[in-house]
Coordinates of C-alpha atoms and ligand atoms in Angstrom, one line a residue:
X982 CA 0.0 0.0 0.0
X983 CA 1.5 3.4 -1.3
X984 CA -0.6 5.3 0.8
X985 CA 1.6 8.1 2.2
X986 CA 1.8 10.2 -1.2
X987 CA -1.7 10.1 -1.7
X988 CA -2.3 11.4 2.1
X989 CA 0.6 14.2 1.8
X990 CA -1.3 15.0 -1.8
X991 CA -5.1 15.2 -0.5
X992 CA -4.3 16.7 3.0
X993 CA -2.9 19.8 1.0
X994 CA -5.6 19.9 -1.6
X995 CA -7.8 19.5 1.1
X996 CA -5.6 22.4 2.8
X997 CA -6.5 24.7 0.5
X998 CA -9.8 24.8 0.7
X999 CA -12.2 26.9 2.0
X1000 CA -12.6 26.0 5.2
X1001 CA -16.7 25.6 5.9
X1002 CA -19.3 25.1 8.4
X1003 CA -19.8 25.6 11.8
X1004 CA -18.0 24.7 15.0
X1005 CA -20.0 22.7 17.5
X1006 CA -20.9 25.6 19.7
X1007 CA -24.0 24.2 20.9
X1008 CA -21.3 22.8 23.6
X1009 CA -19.6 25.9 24.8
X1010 CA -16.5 24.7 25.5
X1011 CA -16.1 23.0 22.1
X1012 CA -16.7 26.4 20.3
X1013 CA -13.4 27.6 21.7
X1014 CA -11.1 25.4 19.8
X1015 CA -8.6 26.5 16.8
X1016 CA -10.9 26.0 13.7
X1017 CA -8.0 25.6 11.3
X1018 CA -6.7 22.4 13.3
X1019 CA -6.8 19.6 10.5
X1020 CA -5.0 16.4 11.5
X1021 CA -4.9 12.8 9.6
X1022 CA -3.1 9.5 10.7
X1023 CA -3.6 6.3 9.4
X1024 CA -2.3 3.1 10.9
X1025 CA -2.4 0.0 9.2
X1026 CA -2.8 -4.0 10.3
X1027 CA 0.7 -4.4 8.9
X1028 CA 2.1 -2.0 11.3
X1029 CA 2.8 1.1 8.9
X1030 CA 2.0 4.5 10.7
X1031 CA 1.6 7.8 9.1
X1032 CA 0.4 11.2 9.9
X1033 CA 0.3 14.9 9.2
X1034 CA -0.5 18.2 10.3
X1035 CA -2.1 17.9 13.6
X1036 CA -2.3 14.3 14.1
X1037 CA -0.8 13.8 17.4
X1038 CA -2.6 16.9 19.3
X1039 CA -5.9 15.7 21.6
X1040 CA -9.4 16.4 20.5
X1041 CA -12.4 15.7 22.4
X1042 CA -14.0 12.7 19.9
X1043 CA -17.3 12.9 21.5
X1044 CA -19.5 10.6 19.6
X1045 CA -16.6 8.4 18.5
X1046 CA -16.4 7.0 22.2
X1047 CA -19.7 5.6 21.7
X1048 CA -18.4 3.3 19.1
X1049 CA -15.9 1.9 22.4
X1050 CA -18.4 2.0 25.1
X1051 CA -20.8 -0.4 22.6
X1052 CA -18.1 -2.9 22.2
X1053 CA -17.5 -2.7 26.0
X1054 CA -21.6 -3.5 26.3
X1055 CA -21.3 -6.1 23.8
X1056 CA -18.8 -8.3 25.0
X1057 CA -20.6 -8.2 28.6
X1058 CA -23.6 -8.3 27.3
X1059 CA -23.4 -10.3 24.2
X1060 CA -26.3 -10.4 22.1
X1061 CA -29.1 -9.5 24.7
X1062 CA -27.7 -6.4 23.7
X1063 CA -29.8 -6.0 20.9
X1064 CA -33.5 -5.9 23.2
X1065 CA -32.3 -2.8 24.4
X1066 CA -30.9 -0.8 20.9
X1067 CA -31.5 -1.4 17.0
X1068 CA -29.7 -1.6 14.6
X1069 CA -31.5 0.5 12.3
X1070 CA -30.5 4.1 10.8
X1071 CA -32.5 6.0 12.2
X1072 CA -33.0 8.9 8.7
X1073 CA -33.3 11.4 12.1
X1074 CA -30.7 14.2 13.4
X1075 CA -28.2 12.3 16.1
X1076 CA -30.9 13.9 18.9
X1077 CA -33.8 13.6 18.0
X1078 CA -36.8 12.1 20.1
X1079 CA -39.2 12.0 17.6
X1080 CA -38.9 7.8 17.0
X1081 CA -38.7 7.4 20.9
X1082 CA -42.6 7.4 21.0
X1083 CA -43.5 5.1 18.1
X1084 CA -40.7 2.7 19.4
X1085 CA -41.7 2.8 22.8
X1086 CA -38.2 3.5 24.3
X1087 CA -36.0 0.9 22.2
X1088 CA -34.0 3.6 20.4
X1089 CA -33.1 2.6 16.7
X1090 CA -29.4 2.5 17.1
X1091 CA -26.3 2.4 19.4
X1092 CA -25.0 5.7 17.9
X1093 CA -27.7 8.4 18.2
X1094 CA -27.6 9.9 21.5
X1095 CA -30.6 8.2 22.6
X1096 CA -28.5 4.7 21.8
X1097 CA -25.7 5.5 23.7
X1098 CA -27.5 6.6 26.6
X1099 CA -28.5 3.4 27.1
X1100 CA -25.7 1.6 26.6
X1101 CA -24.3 4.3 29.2
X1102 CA -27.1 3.3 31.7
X1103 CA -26.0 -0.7 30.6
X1104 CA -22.6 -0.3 31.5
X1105 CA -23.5 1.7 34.7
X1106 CA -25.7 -1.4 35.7
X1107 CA -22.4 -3.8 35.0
X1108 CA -19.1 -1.9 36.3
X1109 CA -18.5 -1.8 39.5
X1110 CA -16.7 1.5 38.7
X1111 CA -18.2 2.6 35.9
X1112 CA -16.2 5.4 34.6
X1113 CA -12.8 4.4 35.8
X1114 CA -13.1 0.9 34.2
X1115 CA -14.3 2.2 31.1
X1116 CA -11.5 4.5 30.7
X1117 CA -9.2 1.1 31.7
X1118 CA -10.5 -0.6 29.1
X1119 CA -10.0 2.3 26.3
X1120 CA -6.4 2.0 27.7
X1121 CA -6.1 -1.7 27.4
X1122 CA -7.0 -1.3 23.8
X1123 CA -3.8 1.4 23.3
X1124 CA 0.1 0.4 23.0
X1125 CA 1.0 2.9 25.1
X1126 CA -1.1 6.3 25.3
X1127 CA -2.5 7.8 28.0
X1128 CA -6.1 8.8 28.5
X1129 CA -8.5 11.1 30.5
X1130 CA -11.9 12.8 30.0
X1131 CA -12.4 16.6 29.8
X1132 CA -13.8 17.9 33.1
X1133 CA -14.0 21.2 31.2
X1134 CA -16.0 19.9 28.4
X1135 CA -18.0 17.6 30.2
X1136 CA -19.0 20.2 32.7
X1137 CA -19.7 22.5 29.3
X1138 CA -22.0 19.9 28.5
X1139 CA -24.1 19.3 31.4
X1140 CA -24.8 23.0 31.8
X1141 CA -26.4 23.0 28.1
X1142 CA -27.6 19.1 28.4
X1143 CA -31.6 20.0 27.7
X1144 CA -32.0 17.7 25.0
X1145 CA -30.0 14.6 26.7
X1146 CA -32.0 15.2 29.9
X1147 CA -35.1 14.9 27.8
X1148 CA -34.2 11.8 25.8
X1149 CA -32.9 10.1 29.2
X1150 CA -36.1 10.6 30.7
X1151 CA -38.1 10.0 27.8
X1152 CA -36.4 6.6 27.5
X1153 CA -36.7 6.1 31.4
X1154 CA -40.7 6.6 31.3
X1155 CA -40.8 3.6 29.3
X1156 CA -39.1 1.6 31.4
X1157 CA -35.6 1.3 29.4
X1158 CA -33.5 2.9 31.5
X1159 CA -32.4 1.1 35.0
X1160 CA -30.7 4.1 36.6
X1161 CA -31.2 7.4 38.2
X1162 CA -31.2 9.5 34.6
X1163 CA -28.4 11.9 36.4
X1164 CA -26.5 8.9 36.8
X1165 CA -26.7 7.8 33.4
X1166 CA -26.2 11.1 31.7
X1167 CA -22.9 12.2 34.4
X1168 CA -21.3 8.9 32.7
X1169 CA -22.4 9.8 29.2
X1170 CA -21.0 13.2 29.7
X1171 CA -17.6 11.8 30.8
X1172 CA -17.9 9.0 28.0
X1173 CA -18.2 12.0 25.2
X1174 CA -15.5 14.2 26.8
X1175 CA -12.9 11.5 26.3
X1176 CA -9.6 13.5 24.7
X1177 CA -7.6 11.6 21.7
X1178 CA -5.3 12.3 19.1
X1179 CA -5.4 11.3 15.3
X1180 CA -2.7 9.1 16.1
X1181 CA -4.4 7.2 19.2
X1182 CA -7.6 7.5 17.7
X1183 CA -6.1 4.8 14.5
X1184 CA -4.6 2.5 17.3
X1185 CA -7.1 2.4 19.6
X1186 CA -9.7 1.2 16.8
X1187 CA -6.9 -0.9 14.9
X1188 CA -9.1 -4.4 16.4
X1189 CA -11.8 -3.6 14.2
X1190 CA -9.7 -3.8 11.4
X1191 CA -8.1 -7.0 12.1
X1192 CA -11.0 -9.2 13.1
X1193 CA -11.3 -8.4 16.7
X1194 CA -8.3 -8.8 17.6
X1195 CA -5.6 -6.8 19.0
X1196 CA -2.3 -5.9 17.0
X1197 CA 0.1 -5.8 19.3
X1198 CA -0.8 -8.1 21.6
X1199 CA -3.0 -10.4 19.9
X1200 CA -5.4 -10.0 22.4
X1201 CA -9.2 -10.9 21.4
X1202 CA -10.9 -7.8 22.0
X1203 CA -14.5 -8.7 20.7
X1204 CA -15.0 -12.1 18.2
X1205 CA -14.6 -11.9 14.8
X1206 CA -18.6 -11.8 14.3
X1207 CA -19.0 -9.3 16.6
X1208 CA -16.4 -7.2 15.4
X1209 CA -18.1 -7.8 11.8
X1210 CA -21.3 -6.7 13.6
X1211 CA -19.6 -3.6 15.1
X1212 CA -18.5 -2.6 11.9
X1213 CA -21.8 -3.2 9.7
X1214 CA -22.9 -0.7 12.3
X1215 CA -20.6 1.9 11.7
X1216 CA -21.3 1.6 7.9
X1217 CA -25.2 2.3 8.4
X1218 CA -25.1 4.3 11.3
X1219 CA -21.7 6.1 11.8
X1220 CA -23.1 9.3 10.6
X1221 CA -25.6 10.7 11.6
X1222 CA -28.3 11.2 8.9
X1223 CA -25.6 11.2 6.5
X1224 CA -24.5 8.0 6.8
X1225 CA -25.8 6.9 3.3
X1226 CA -23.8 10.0 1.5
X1227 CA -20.7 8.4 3.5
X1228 CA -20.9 5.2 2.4
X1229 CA -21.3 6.5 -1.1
X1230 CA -18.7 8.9 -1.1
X1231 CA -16.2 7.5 1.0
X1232 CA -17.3 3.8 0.8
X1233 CA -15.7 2.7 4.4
X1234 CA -17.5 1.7 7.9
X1235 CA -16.7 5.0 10.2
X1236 CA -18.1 6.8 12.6
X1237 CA -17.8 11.0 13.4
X1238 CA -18.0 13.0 16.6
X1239 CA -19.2 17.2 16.9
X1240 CA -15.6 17.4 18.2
X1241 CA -14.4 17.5 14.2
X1242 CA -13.0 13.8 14.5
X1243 CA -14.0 10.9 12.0
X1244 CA -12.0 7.3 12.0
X1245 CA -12.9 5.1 9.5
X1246 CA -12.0 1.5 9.3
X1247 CA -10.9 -0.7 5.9
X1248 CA -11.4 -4.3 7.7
X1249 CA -8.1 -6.5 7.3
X1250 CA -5.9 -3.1 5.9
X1251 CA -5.8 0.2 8.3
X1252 CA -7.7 2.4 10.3
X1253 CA -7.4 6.4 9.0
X1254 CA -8.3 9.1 11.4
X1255 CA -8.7 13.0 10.7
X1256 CA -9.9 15.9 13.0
X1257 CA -11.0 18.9 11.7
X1258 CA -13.3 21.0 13.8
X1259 CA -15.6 22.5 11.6
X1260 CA -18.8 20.7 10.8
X1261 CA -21.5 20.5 8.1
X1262 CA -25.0 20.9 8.6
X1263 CA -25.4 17.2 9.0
X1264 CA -22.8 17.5 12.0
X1265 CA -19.6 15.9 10.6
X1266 CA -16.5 17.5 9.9
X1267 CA -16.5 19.9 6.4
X1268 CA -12.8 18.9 5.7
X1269 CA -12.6 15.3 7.5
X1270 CA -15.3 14.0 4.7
X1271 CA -13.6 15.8 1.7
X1272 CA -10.6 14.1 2.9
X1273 CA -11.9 10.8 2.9
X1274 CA -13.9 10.8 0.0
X1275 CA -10.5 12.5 -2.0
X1276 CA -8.3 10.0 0.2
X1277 CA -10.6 6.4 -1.3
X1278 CA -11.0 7.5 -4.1
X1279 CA -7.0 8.1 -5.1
X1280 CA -6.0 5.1 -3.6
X1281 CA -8.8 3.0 -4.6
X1282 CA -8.7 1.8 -0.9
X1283 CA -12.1 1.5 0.0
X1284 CA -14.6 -1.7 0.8
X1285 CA -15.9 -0.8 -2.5
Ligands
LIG1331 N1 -22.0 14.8 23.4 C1 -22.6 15.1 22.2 C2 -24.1 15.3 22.4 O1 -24.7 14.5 23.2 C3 -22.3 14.0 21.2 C4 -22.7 14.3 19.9 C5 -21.9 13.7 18.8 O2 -20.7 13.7 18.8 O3 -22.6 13.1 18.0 O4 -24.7 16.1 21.8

């Protein structure tokens, strides 16, 4: 794989551009970072690593955690897992309550805010220390990299939560919840604050790429149908409502945060992450997509 060229070539193009859309203000704290930040690093099942511009600087990856805290669920839960989420995009903003009603609680997917709330409220009902043995296991999935939530952003969060609150109780009133909601969402707020670079961002996920299991240690992180499952998730659901117009640009499972992050995953090849904090209206990075789509597309690297 010659892929480092075809980075260097797209990241400038990609440079160059205008650099559109909106910064995820809606969370104060998120609204203060650098706009023109734009970092990519790939890192591949063979062990090749590559990055530029500001791959190795720490980015909240929001959303992207949800992807970790599902494979956590998973493996305790196994497939009872799927009574409490879908697996269905959802066609609906990342926030929305509007399915809630009509699905009496079950929300359609792991990855929309309602999802991951209750895979928040799963793990809260399994861990003995919820948020310190998540963040143990996100470490035990790294070579060497360090990890910590935000306080700041978390906090940033909470303060402007209204939405979350809602969907937490909403969920709760029909029975789908187990918790206290402040419980639940105090964790979720941690779980979305969680701070990686580029870099750690294409180690961390490197399992999914390589059927489960672990690079460097061999260590089987989830099986290789669930890792399979995992990803088929990603594919559908990864992005919001624009998950379809990812798969057909970019043509890769992935899945995007409001921090400006994306990773997306070639299974058996690489994982390839990028951060740039500006977002469409759809809520995923303006440049990180135009990167993508340029980077599959030149390399003929995709699923596809
Ligand atoms: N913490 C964010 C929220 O709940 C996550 C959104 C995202 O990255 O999709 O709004």
């Amino acid at each position: 794989m010659n892929f480092e060229e075809t980075i260097q070539e797209v990241y400038q193009k990609v440079n160059s551009i205008d650099n559109r859309g909106e910064m995820a203000s809606y969370i104060p704290e998120l609204g203060k970072i650098d706009p023109d930040n734009f970092g990519v690093h790939i890192s591949t099942v063979d062990q090749v690593q590559f990055g530029v511009g500001n791959y190795s600087d720490k980015f909240s990856i929001q959303s992207i955690a949800k992807v970790l805290s599902l494979c956590l669920a998973y493996n305790i839960l196994g497939d009872k897992i799927w009574k409490r989420v879908g697996v269905e995009p959802s066609g609906t903003a990342f926030n929305s309550l509007v399915q809630l009603e009509t699905d009496r609680g079950i929300p359609r997917n792991p990855f929309l805010n309602a999802g991951a709330i209750v895979i928040s409220d799963i793990l809260i009902s399994n861990l003995k220390n919820p948020k310190e043995d998540f963040l143990k296991y996100v470490q035990s999935l790294s070579n060497s990299a360090e990890f910590k939530y935000s306080s700041e952003i978390a906090r940033s969060e909470k303060s402007v939560g209204y939405r979350n609150v809602a969907l937490c109780n909403f969920i709760k009133s029909f029975g789908q919840i187990k918790n206290e909601p402040s419980d639940v969402l105090d964790f979720y707020y941690d779980l979305c604050s969680l701070e990686m670079s580029c870099k750690e961002l294409s180690e961390v996920f490197l399992f999914l790429a390589n059927n489960g299991n672990q690079i460097h240690t061999n260590k089987s992180i989830l099986t290789e149908r669930q890792s399979k499952r995992i990803n088929a998730l990603m594919q559908t659901c990864g992005f919001y409502d624009e998950s379809g117009e990812f798969a057909f640009k970019v043509g890769l499972p992935g899945k995007s945060g409001v921090g400006g992050g994306i990773i997306a995953i070639h299974p058996d090849k690489y994982v390839i992450a990028v951060w740039s904090p500006k977002l469409n209206k759809k809520g995923n990075s303006y440049r990180g997509m135009k990167f993508l789509e340029d980077f599959t597309t030149k390399s003929k690297l995709s699923i596809f």
